[in-house]
XYZ file of C-alpha atoms in Angstrom:
661
model
C 0.000 0.000 0.000
C 1.078 3.619 -0.590
C 0.612 4.327 3.122
C 3.147 1.611 3.961
C 5.745 3.237 1.719
C 5.285 6.557 3.505
C 4.487 5.838 7.141
C 7.260 3.300 7.696
C 9.829 5.920 6.666
C 8.213 8.856 8.473
C 7.734 10.737 5.196
C 5.035 13.269 4.345
C 3.121 14.195 1.222
C 1.388 17.368 0.079
C -1.424 17.963 -2.390
C -2.559 21.088 -4.209
C -5.317 21.933 -6.649
C -3.535 23.405 -9.670
C -4.364 24.644 -13.162
C -2.232 24.928 -16.283
C -1.844 28.604 -15.451
C -0.340 27.598 -12.097
C 2.086 25.258 -13.855
C 3.284 28.149 -16.028
C 3.494 30.722 -13.242
C 5.317 28.319 -10.904
C 7.744 27.390 -13.696
C 7.204 23.648 -13.322
C 8.730 21.114 -15.713
C 7.901 17.415 -15.872
C 9.743 14.265 -16.853
C 8.244 10.905 -17.864
C 10.321 8.148 -16.177
C 11.688 5.297 -18.292
C 9.594 2.648 -16.487
C 6.402 4.241 -17.849
C 4.987 3.261 -21.198
C 4.807 5.878 -23.896
C 1.422 7.360 -24.749
C -1.255 4.642 -25.090
C -4.555 6.522 -25.259
C -6.650 5.602 -28.285
C -8.907 7.752 -30.420
C -12.023 7.096 -28.328
C -10.308 8.190 -25.101
C -8.950 11.375 -26.686
C -12.316 12.176 -28.275
C -14.140 11.568 -24.993
C -11.889 14.046 -23.183
C -12.297 16.623 -25.960
C -16.090 16.308 -25.940
C -16.143 16.595 -22.146
C -14.047 19.761 -22.345
C -16.300 21.200 -25.045
C -19.346 20.701 -22.812
C -17.515 22.161 -19.835
C -16.785 25.413 -21.712
C -20.531 26.103 -21.756
C -20.343 26.768 -18.000
C -17.059 28.723 -18.022
C -17.261 29.844 -14.394
C -16.980 26.272 -13.125
C -13.766 24.305 -12.834
C -13.351 21.084 -14.823
C -11.606 18.527 -12.623
C -9.301 16.158 -14.462
C -8.476 13.834 -11.599
C -5.083 13.673 -9.955
C -1.406 13.444 -10.773
C 1.399 12.131 -8.597
C 4.852 13.678 -8.844
C 8.254 13.381 -7.178
C 10.815 16.186 -7.217
C 13.902 15.251 -9.214
C 16.454 18.065 -9.355
C 14.968 20.858 -11.507
C 12.012 18.767 -12.726
C 9.232 16.615 -11.352
C 8.946 12.952 -12.291
C 5.341 12.333 -13.380
C 4.481 9.030 -11.695
C 0.731 9.002 -12.355
C -1.342 11.030 -14.837
C 0.965 10.877 -17.829
C -1.767 10.144 -20.399
C -3.953 13.107 -19.397
C -0.981 15.428 -19.033
C 0.402 14.494 -22.450
C -3.020 15.007 -24.051
C -3.219 18.482 -22.498
C 0.238 19.244 -23.888
C -0.807 18.165 -27.406
C -3.998 20.216 -27.142
C -2.019 23.233 -25.943
C 0.417 22.873 -28.818
C -2.462 22.957 -31.317
C -4.315 25.875 -29.700
C -1.252 28.086 -29.077
C -1.931 31.594 -27.647
C -1.898 31.524 -23.830
C -1.455 27.761 -23.882
C 1.800 28.064 -25.772
C 3.355 29.044 -22.444
C 2.214 25.691 -21.053
C 3.632 23.741 -23.983
C 6.939 25.643 -23.966
C 8.594 27.938 -21.457
C 10.552 30.924 -22.784
C 13.934 30.956 -21.059
C 16.587 33.360 -22.335
C 14.771 33.595 -25.672
C 14.838 29.792 -26.022
C 11.730 27.575 -26.137
C 12.010 24.823 -23.527
C 9.471 21.987 -23.655
C 7.337 21.494 -20.555
C 7.490 17.673 -20.807
C 10.608 15.578 -21.350
C 11.292 11.847 -21.429
C 14.024 9.983 -19.595
C 16.435 8.358 -22.101
C 13.923 8.453 -25.011
C 15.742 11.009 -27.162
C 13.430 10.548 -30.147
C 10.417 11.515 -27.981
C 12.285 14.565 -26.702
C 13.124 15.499 -30.282
C 9.444 15.310 -31.243
C 8.212 17.299 -28.229
C 10.868 19.953 -28.829
C 9.239 20.503 -32.207
C 6.695 18.113 -33.789
C 7.991 19.220 -37.192
C 11.024 17.034 -36.402
C 8.849 13.958 -37.043
C 10.177 13.494 -40.582
C 13.723 13.145 -39.216
C 12.868 10.129 -37.052
C 13.533 6.515 -37.996
C 10.726 4.138 -38.938
C 11.000 2.371 -35.566
C 10.911 5.670 -33.669
C 7.846 6.793 -35.622
C 6.158 3.517 -34.731
C 6.790 4.115 -31.021
C 5.307 7.618 -31.333
C 2.251 6.444 -33.276
C -0.110 6.888 -30.318
C 1.016 10.486 -29.848
C 0.843 11.420 -33.544
C -2.594 9.810 -33.920
C -3.827 11.718 -30.862
C -2.510 14.950 -32.365
C -4.405 14.302 -35.603
C -7.575 13.502 -33.655
C -7.224 16.832 -31.835
C -6.661 18.713 -35.108
C -9.764 17.169 -36.676
C -11.866 17.926 -33.601
C -10.794 21.569 -33.421
C -11.490 22.183 -37.107
C -14.902 20.503 -37.277
C -17.640 22.855 -38.448
C -20.175 21.539 -35.957
C -18.221 23.495 -33.331
C -19.838 26.632 -34.843
C -17.468 29.548 -35.261
C -14.246 27.573 -34.876
C -12.127 30.664 -34.138
C -14.400 31.711 -31.277
C -14.598 28.125 -30.043
C -10.808 27.836 -29.988
C -10.483 31.101 -28.065
C -13.080 29.973 -25.535
C -11.485 26.545 -25.154
C -7.997 28.057 -24.823
C -8.942 30.297 -21.911
C -10.957 27.536 -20.250
C -8.061 25.087 -20.484
C -5.584 27.609 -19.172
C -7.592 28.844 -16.198
C -10.332 26.311 -15.363
C -9.028 22.796 -16.053
C -7.777 21.698 -12.646
C -6.267 18.586 -11.140
C -5.019 17.485 -7.744
C -1.240 17.388 -7.870
C 0.170 15.198 -5.111
C 3.882 15.559 -4.431
C 5.434 12.477 -2.881
C 8.598 12.751 -0.772
C 11.908 12.517 -2.608
C 13.131 9.555 -0.579
C 10.387 7.208 -1.756
C 11.085 4.274 -4.088
C 9.633 5.431 -7.437
C 9.492 1.968 -9.005
C 7.732 0.510 -5.968
C 5.285 3.423 -5.897
C 4.527 2.975 -9.599
C 3.908 -0.744 -9.036
C 1.553 -0.038 -6.131
C -0.378 2.544 -8.174
C -0.861 0.084 -11.016
C -2.057 -2.656 -8.671
C -4.376 -0.503 -6.560
C -7.965 -1.610 -6.095
C -10.854 -0.250 -8.134
C -12.544 2.684 -6.418
C -16.255 2.712 -5.673
C -17.990 3.824 -8.850
C -20.598 6.569 -8.928
C -23.379 4.264 -10.102
C -22.754 2.064 -7.048
C -23.281 5.087 -4.808
C -26.615 5.731 -6.547
C -27.602 2.066 -6.256
C -26.837 2.102 -2.536
C -29.045 5.154 -1.996
C -31.973 3.753 -3.993
C -31.869 0.329 -2.353
C -32.349 1.976 1.067
C -35.970 2.689 0.131
C -36.813 -0.995 -0.419
C -37.931 -3.512 2.208
C -35.142 -5.781 3.452
C -36.504 -8.896 1.743
C -36.310 -7.174 -1.675
C -33.030 -5.308 -1.382
C -30.847 -8.159 -2.602
C -33.093 -8.884 -5.580
C -33.006 -5.329 -6.900
C -29.308 -4.949 -6.108
C -28.620 -8.048 -8.223
C -30.722 -6.693 -11.090
C -28.746 -3.443 -10.946
C -25.427 -5.297 -10.874
C -26.398 -7.515 -13.818
C -27.385 -4.451 -15.840
C -24.155 -2.637 -14.968
C -21.781 -5.103 -16.665
C -21.897 -3.686 -20.184
C -19.268 -5.837 -21.909
C -21.234 -9.083 -21.553
C -24.761 -9.904 -22.642
C -27.473 -9.625 -20.008
C -28.216 -13.374 -19.812
C -24.579 -14.096 -18.886
C -24.630 -11.342 -16.269
C -27.827 -12.627 -14.644
C -26.488 -16.183 -14.574
C -23.221 -15.110 -12.953
C -24.639 -12.528 -10.539
C -27.533 -14.691 -9.344
C -25.677 -18.017 -9.339
C -28.062 -19.567 -11.862
C -27.554 -22.515 -14.155
C -28.497 -21.911 -17.781
C -31.598 -24.019 -17.359
C -32.882 -21.557 -14.776
C -33.210 -18.772 -17.329
C -33.862 -20.606 -20.605
C -36.915 -22.029 -22.243
C -37.894 -25.477 -23.477
C -35.092 -26.944 -25.556
C -35.487 -28.014 -29.192
C -33.313 -29.730 -31.782
C -33.373 -26.686 -34.089
C -32.011 -23.214 -33.394
C -34.758 -20.978 -32.049
C -34.414 -17.314 -31.205
C -35.327 -16.824 -27.570
C -35.465 -14.115 -24.954
C -35.231 -14.145 -21.204
C -38.357 -15.566 -19.532
C -41.157 -13.087 -18.906
C -40.985 -13.919 -15.186
C -37.233 -13.355 -14.906
C -37.661 -10.968 -11.957
C -39.561 -13.663 -10.035
C -36.789 -16.133 -10.799
C -34.198 -13.685 -9.519
C -36.316 -13.175 -6.399
C -36.340 -16.909 -5.733
C -32.571 -17.100 -6.135
C -31.991 -14.471 -3.451
C -33.651 -16.371 -0.596
C -31.706 -18.919 1.443
C -33.040 -22.451 1.210
C -33.121 -22.878 4.966
C -35.518 -19.941 5.258
C -38.029 -21.553 2.930
C -40.886 -23.900 3.655
C -40.897 -27.246 1.879
C -43.611 -26.203 -0.566
C -41.523 -23.175 -1.617
C -38.501 -25.371 -2.321
C -40.616 -27.739 -4.400
C -41.980 -24.732 -6.282
C -38.502 -24.160 -7.745
C -39.107 -27.268 -9.885
C -41.202 -25.137 -12.194
C -38.121 -23.207 -13.185
C -36.289 -26.145 -14.802
C -33.307 -26.227 -12.448
C -30.739 -28.497 -14.105
C -27.794 -30.516 -12.879
C -24.286 -29.383 -13.784
C -23.894 -32.137 -16.362
C -26.956 -30.843 -18.234
C -25.572 -27.355 -18.781
C -25.539 -25.731 -22.198
C -22.480 -24.642 -24.083
C -22.673 -20.849 -24.221
C -21.070 -18.770 -26.945
C -21.394 -15.012 -27.334
C -17.960 -14.155 -28.655
C -15.930 -11.273 -27.285
C -18.113 -8.152 -27.129
C -17.821 -4.524 -26.060
C -20.650 -2.058 -25.477
C -20.907 1.179 -27.454
C -21.811 3.048 -24.237
C -20.807 2.911 -20.582
C -23.204 1.984 -17.797
C -23.402 5.594 -16.505
C -24.527 6.652 -19.999
C -27.045 3.796 -20.096
C -28.335 4.870 -16.671
C -28.864 8.433 -17.866
C -30.702 7.360 -21.038
C -32.866 5.090 -18.859
C -33.548 7.947 -16.436
C -34.652 10.188 -19.311
C -37.075 7.492 -20.476
C -38.352 6.914 -16.935
C -39.018 10.619 -16.410
C -40.686 10.931 -19.815
C -43.107 8.123 -19.001
C -43.884 9.299 -15.454
C -43.497 13.105 -15.641
C -43.390 14.197 -12.031
C -45.575 17.098 -10.934
C -44.162 20.427 -12.046
C -41.991 18.940 -14.789
C -41.151 21.259 -17.691
C -39.020 20.633 -20.763
C -36.304 22.975 -19.517
C -35.626 20.389 -16.807
C -34.644 17.630 -19.237
C -31.786 15.495 -17.924
C -28.694 15.518 -20.111
C -26.349 12.616 -20.789
C -23.052 13.488 -19.147
C -21.105 10.711 -17.484
C -19.109 13.183 -15.412
C -22.339 14.451 -13.831
C -24.013 11.121 -13.067
C -24.590 11.726 -9.361
C -25.592 15.340 -9.980
C -28.109 14.179 -12.610
C -29.804 11.835 -10.133
C -29.676 14.463 -7.385
C -31.487 16.933 -9.643
C -33.882 14.681 -11.560
C -34.599 11.563 -9.471
C -34.013 12.088 -5.760
C -36.445 15.022 -5.272
C -39.358 13.206 -6.962
C -38.937 9.416 -6.881
C -37.259 8.332 -3.636
C -39.963 5.926 -2.524
C -40.410 2.174 -2.693
C -42.785 2.141 -5.665
C -40.742 4.394 -7.930
C -37.367 2.879 -7.037
C -38.661 -0.587 -7.914
C -40.241 0.736 -11.113
C -37.002 2.410 -12.178
C -34.824 -0.669 -11.596
C -37.362 -2.885 -13.371
C -37.341 -0.444 -16.301
C -33.546 -0.587 -16.250
C -33.704 -4.361 -16.734
C -36.257 -4.128 -19.568
C -34.169 -1.535 -21.370
C -30.973 -3.534 -20.882
C -32.603 -6.650 -22.347
C -33.815 -4.577 -25.314
C -30.434 -2.855 -25.642
C -28.716 -6.218 -26.041
C -31.358 -7.378 -28.507
C -31.728 -4.318 -30.742
C -28.544 -2.209 -30.444
C -25.121 -2.790 -31.979
C -22.102 -3.881 -29.997
C -18.446 -4.049 -30.888
C -17.910 -7.709 -31.834
C -14.438 -9.188 -32.201
C -14.214 -10.939 -35.576
C -10.478 -11.559 -35.585
C -7.621 -10.635 -33.276
C -7.554 -6.835 -32.895
C -10.458 -6.390 -35.328
C -13.910 -5.343 -34.146
C -17.055 -4.632 -36.137
C -20.549 -3.444 -35.251
C -23.163 -6.206 -35.123
C -26.509 -6.904 -33.496
C -26.556 -10.477 -32.203
C -29.660 -12.282 -30.994
C -29.931 -15.124 -28.466
C -30.538 -18.588 -29.952
C -31.054 -21.930 -28.247
C -31.115 -25.549 -29.327
C -30.740 -28.796 -27.407
C -27.065 -28.302 -26.574
C -26.003 -24.755 -27.322
C -27.038 -21.306 -26.172
C -25.418 -18.668 -28.331
C -25.528 -15.111 -29.615
C -25.430 -14.917 -33.384
C -26.356 -12.526 -36.147
C -29.809 -13.065 -37.714
C -30.309 -12.611 -41.431
C -32.658 -9.664 -41.199
C -30.988 -6.855 -39.263
C -28.007 -5.732 -41.365
C -29.752 -2.446 -42.266
C -30.540 -1.614 -38.640
C -26.964 -2.431 -37.597
C -25.410 -0.341 -40.378
C -27.677 2.629 -39.608
C -26.749 2.483 -35.922
C -23.079 2.191 -36.852
C -23.443 5.336 -38.966
C -25.042 7.167 -36.029
C -22.384 5.926 -33.619
C -19.451 7.071 -35.746
C -20.980 10.413 -36.721
C -22.190 11.592 -33.293
C -20.568 12.397 -29.963
C -19.744 9.011 -28.475
C -20.166 10.464 -24.986
C -23.888 11.162 -25.490
C -25.471 9.272 -28.449
C -28.770 11.062 -27.825
C -30.594 9.074 -30.516
C -30.591 6.151 -28.065
C -33.170 7.808 -25.781
C -36.086 7.790 -28.257
C -34.940 4.531 -29.853
C -34.770 2.593 -26.577
C -38.132 4.015 -25.544
C -39.542 2.715 -28.828
C -38.301 -0.803 -27.997
C -40.668 -0.802 -25.014
C -43.576 -0.604 -27.470
C -42.176 -2.395 -30.519
C -40.152 -5.616 -30.771
C -40.230 -6.187 -34.533
C -36.831 -5.560 -36.141
C -38.209 -4.217 -39.410
C -40.486 -1.735 -37.665
C -37.662 -0.561 -35.409
C -35.475 -0.121 -38.494
C -38.121 2.018 -40.190
C -38.534 4.044 -37.012
C -34.804 4.718 -36.704
C -34.534 5.695 -40.380
C -37.101 8.375 -39.760
C -35.732 9.408 -36.370
C -32.292 9.957 -37.899
C -33.761 12.158 -40.633
C -35.613 14.298 -38.119
C -32.769 14.606 -35.622
C -29.985 15.472 -38.044
C -31.371 16.442 -41.465
C -34.241 18.743 -40.550
C -34.799 22.339 -39.525
C -35.032 21.403 -35.834
C -32.626 23.647 -33.977
C -32.768 22.712 -30.269
C -29.685 21.180 -28.687
C -29.581 17.396 -29.067
C -30.575 16.717 -25.466
C -33.887 18.557 -25.899
C -34.342 17.593 -29.556
C -34.111 13.869 -28.786
C -36.430 14.340 -25.801
C -39.079 16.036 -27.920
C -38.911 13.158 -30.407
C -39.325 10.362 -27.841
C -43.049 9.860 -28.323
C -43.471 12.028 -31.397
C -45.344 10.460 -34.319
C -42.504 11.722 -36.549
C -44.873 12.768 -39.313
C -43.734 16.368 -39.865
C -40.391 16.530 -41.665
C -38.864 19.634 -43.202
C -35.545 18.471 -44.653
C -32.545 20.742 -44.517
C -29.525 19.693 -46.575
C -28.404 23.142 -47.701
C -25.026 22.390 -46.114
C -24.221 20.044 -49.012
C -24.233 22.990 -51.422
C -21.829 25.091 -49.366
C -18.063 24.864 -50.017
C -17.111 24.029 -46.446
C -13.964 22.023 -47.134
C -12.305 20.281 -44.219
C -14.806 21.701 -41.711
C -17.731 19.801 -43.272
C -19.663 17.966 -40.554
C -18.522 14.332 -40.769
C -22.160 13.211 -40.447
C -22.858 14.243 -44.052
C -20.243 11.802 -45.355
C -21.422 8.930 -43.164
C -25.016 9.645 -44.158
C -24.039 9.734 -47.838
C -22.434 6.296 -47.564
C -25.503 4.905 -45.789
C -27.841 6.351 -48.424
C -25.711 4.868 -51.205
C -25.865 1.480 -49.488
C -29.611 1.788 -48.878
C -30.455 2.783 -52.460
C -27.690 1.222 -54.549
C -26.211 -1.852 -52.830
C -28.619 -4.261 -54.518
C -27.262 -3.144 -57.910
C -23.632 -3.617 -56.879
C -21.359 -6.475 -55.880
C -20.803 -8.150 -52.532
C -18.345 -5.489 -51.391
C -21.224 -2.965 -51.441
C -23.749 -5.361 -49.910
C -21.341 -6.249 -47.071
C -20.184 -2.663 -46.523
C -19.444 -1.664 -42.921
C -18.882 1.744 -41.355
C -15.472 2.414 -39.827
C -14.027 5.296 -37.842
C -13.191 8.125 -40.241
C -12.744 11.716 -39.162
C -10.441 13.378 -41.655
C -11.857 15.213 -44.688
C -9.702 14.755 -47.785
C -9.729 16.607 -51.110
C -9.955 14.426 -54.219
C -8.282 17.076 -56.336
C -5.529 18.114 -53.896
C -5.102 21.593 -52.492
C -1.421 21.556 -53.440
C -1.315 20.232 -56.964
C 1.594 18.256 -58.417
C 2.949 19.712 -61.658
C 2.156 16.558 -63.623
C -1.432 16.279 -62.312
C -3.840 17.059 -65.148
C -6.963 16.271 -63.117
C -7.715 19.721 -61.745
C -10.906 21.666 -61.093
C -10.166 24.558 -63.443
C -8.530 25.034 -66.817
C -5.388 27.066 -67.084
C -7.202 29.508 -69.354
C -9.976 30.108 -66.792
C -9.645 33.418 -64.998
C -10.640 32.387 -61.489
C -9.699 34.217 -58.331
C -7.979 32.325 -55.533
C -11.249 32.475 -53.602
C -13.176 30.892 -56.490
C -10.558 28.156 -56.835
C -10.791 27.421 -53.120
C -14.586 27.142 -53.354
C -14.213 24.483 -56.037
C -11.621 22.586 -54.015
C -13.848 22.749 -50.910
C -16.996 21.593 -52.731
C -18.780 18.526 -51.301
C -18.292 16.833 -54.663
C -14.504 17.035 -54.278
C -14.394 15.693 -50.727
C -14.394 12.309 -49.019
C -14.048 11.229 -45.399
C -11.058 9.063 -44.530
C -9.382 7.601 -41.488
C -6.472 9.636 -40.182
C -4.043 7.012 -41.487
C -5.598 7.017 -44.955
C -5.559 10.815 -45.033
C -1.831 10.824 -44.350
C -1.354 8.256 -47.099
C -3.354 10.294 -49.653
C -1.837 13.651 -48.682
C -1.234 15.687 -51.865
C -1.141 12.751 -54.264
C -2.654 13.243 -57.692
C -6.126 11.974 -58.599
C -4.595 9.091 -60.563
C -2.407 8.034 -57.621
C -5.337 8.179 -55.197
C -7.468 6.176 -57.612
C -4.805 3.484 -57.876
C -4.402 3.343 -54.082
C -8.164 3.052 -53.640
C -8.472 0.008 -55.904
C -5.455 -1.665 -54.301
C -7.220 -1.728 -50.937
C -8.695 -5.084 -49.947
C -11.685 -3.487 -48.239
C -14.168 -0.875 -49.419
C -13.649 2.122 -47.113
C -16.063 4.618 -48.665
C -18.956 4.235 -51.107
C -18.725 7.918 -52.021
C -15.078 7.364 -52.955
C -16.061 4.293 -54.976
C -18.385 6.399 -57.144
C -15.800 9.140 -57.613
C -13.057 6.708 -58.613
C -15.268 5.090 -61.229
C -14.112 8.120 -63.239
C -10.729 7.777 -64.920
C -10.245 11.536 -64.829
C -11.437 14.347 -62.594
C -12.518 17.897 -63.364
C -14.972 20.555 -62.240
C -17.830 19.255 -64.396
C -17.533 15.761 -62.870
C -17.212 17.249 -59.382
C -20.414 19.293 -59.816
C -22.195 16.296 -61.296
C -21.198 14.094 -58.351
C -22.347 16.668 -55.786
C -25.694 17.167 -57.527
C -26.215 13.408 -57.805
C -25.628 13.022 -54.071
C -28.150 15.773 -53.284
C -30.686 14.062 -55.561
C -30.101 10.754 -53.755
C -30.670 12.440 -50.388
C -34.050 13.684 -51.616
C -34.987 10.265 -53.024
C -33.961 8.634 -49.753
C -36.088 11.037 -47.697
C -39.154 10.247 -49.801
C -38.654 6.482 -49.447
C -37.817 6.358 -45.760
C -40.512 8.760 -44.602
C -43.128 7.072 -46.786
C -42.164 3.589 -45.588
C -43.249 4.486 -42.068
C -46.223 6.790 -42.530
C -48.015 4.440 -44.929
C -48.262 1.679 -42.352
């Protein structure tokens, strides 16, 4: 334990709440010790932090707490023992934003820029942090070791330049000042005499802290009678494990055998669900046998309790949820409030989805109105229903091969020997649409889930849910609705979705690299929806992947030999007019950061060759563009206009498919 390292040597520690401004004013410099790994945060973690910070800037008077760091003084620097990933991300963000934050990234000492972070022994990392432009001078192996850092930097660049941030210049100014003055963390300085390696080992092996949702569960369970507390606590716990399917969680949490929660076995595969009386079965599992009368014990026979040697083989594959349990709790709370509407409720009191404010959300929206036995039980029972439906109707990350995940919806099937999750034949459209919404929206909120999950309480048919989500997507993101997504999704929960005023004017504006990524994802989905049946298997089996970098087909910096340009040499166009053509939706595609780096300023012909050499179809929009052997302004305009026409055709088909039923 950390206490053992300190107390036995009569050492003391001190902690302070500090901001980046404090770091600059106190002239602090930090070193990453050699025993620490280099940067390992992935794109989702970086994006989550960025989206959290963006939300936090909307209440600029409040501090945003970024957890804690642990440091040890080491000559003129401090060894950063814990908090390296967050600290490095802040450095990268500061480097991109410049202005006041430039003083955090680099100190100015005797007219020399000195980096705020250095690395013990790793000279190549120091070279990069001294000036990221030095990247080209590094060896292939060194670049590979820095891949996490360079990918994070590109993710930050894409985020800062995205048009959905509104006026990006104003947003950057606001974010810069907020980061500098209001992002705070607890900096704990350990005594110099402590064993750094031992401390690092202890920190990495420390126990998991009590999570916020467990605090909420504990408070709610207090309002239940003693004989029901364990039952509802087990339901909560089973729902909270997001990276397994619910049937596995219930079996493990309640100590069931598979026969306790399955139905009558058959030779053929049958799709099944959990028994309708699953809560009663959980209730029976929570009582001790010695406390039961004989007739109660015999009653358990009805529930098909099986011997160990009669157990099923269970196969779900390796899965990962698209949302955390705190997010799921907040979506469930929104649905609960919508369907109960406490006295005095008004739409300006809609609960938001913000994992950082989970306890605050329940304090404001549940505790004042629902802390009684009836409502607590109703909420936890709703939580179970929604979790069952979530696993049945919402995509998960499914591991197909080592280190490769795809979005799938898997259903529960049972035969005489096997209980397994597998993909049915009829939900590929629903899965692809959800994948499009996942990749194109803030992964920390996914507000479309609130109305969709509420719909699953009324509708279980896959095709009808697919039609509903097609229409919901159109209304949430392609219409003239202007409320923030929290309120917009709330207003659409029980809306008949019959009034639709499409708004796709953005496709006609030359927005270039600040085009909202949603428009590209939506374009690919529309192409799949309308055209896949006319194409080959690569179109029919198309899957969405993470792409967040807008690339020009005709490059901004043209090679001399590239004849595929958007204006003739004899055209008298101003630089502004040329830029508008380059930034036209017809001349743009959405790529992964890695693909964008690979394309760079290559000619149209080189990009076309690279596209067809790929084993997998990354973009349907790109596929249409590269059907052309050459590229010019006429083809660019034609492509853009064709896409706009397809949007309109798609709206007619998808809105009609629902309203006519």
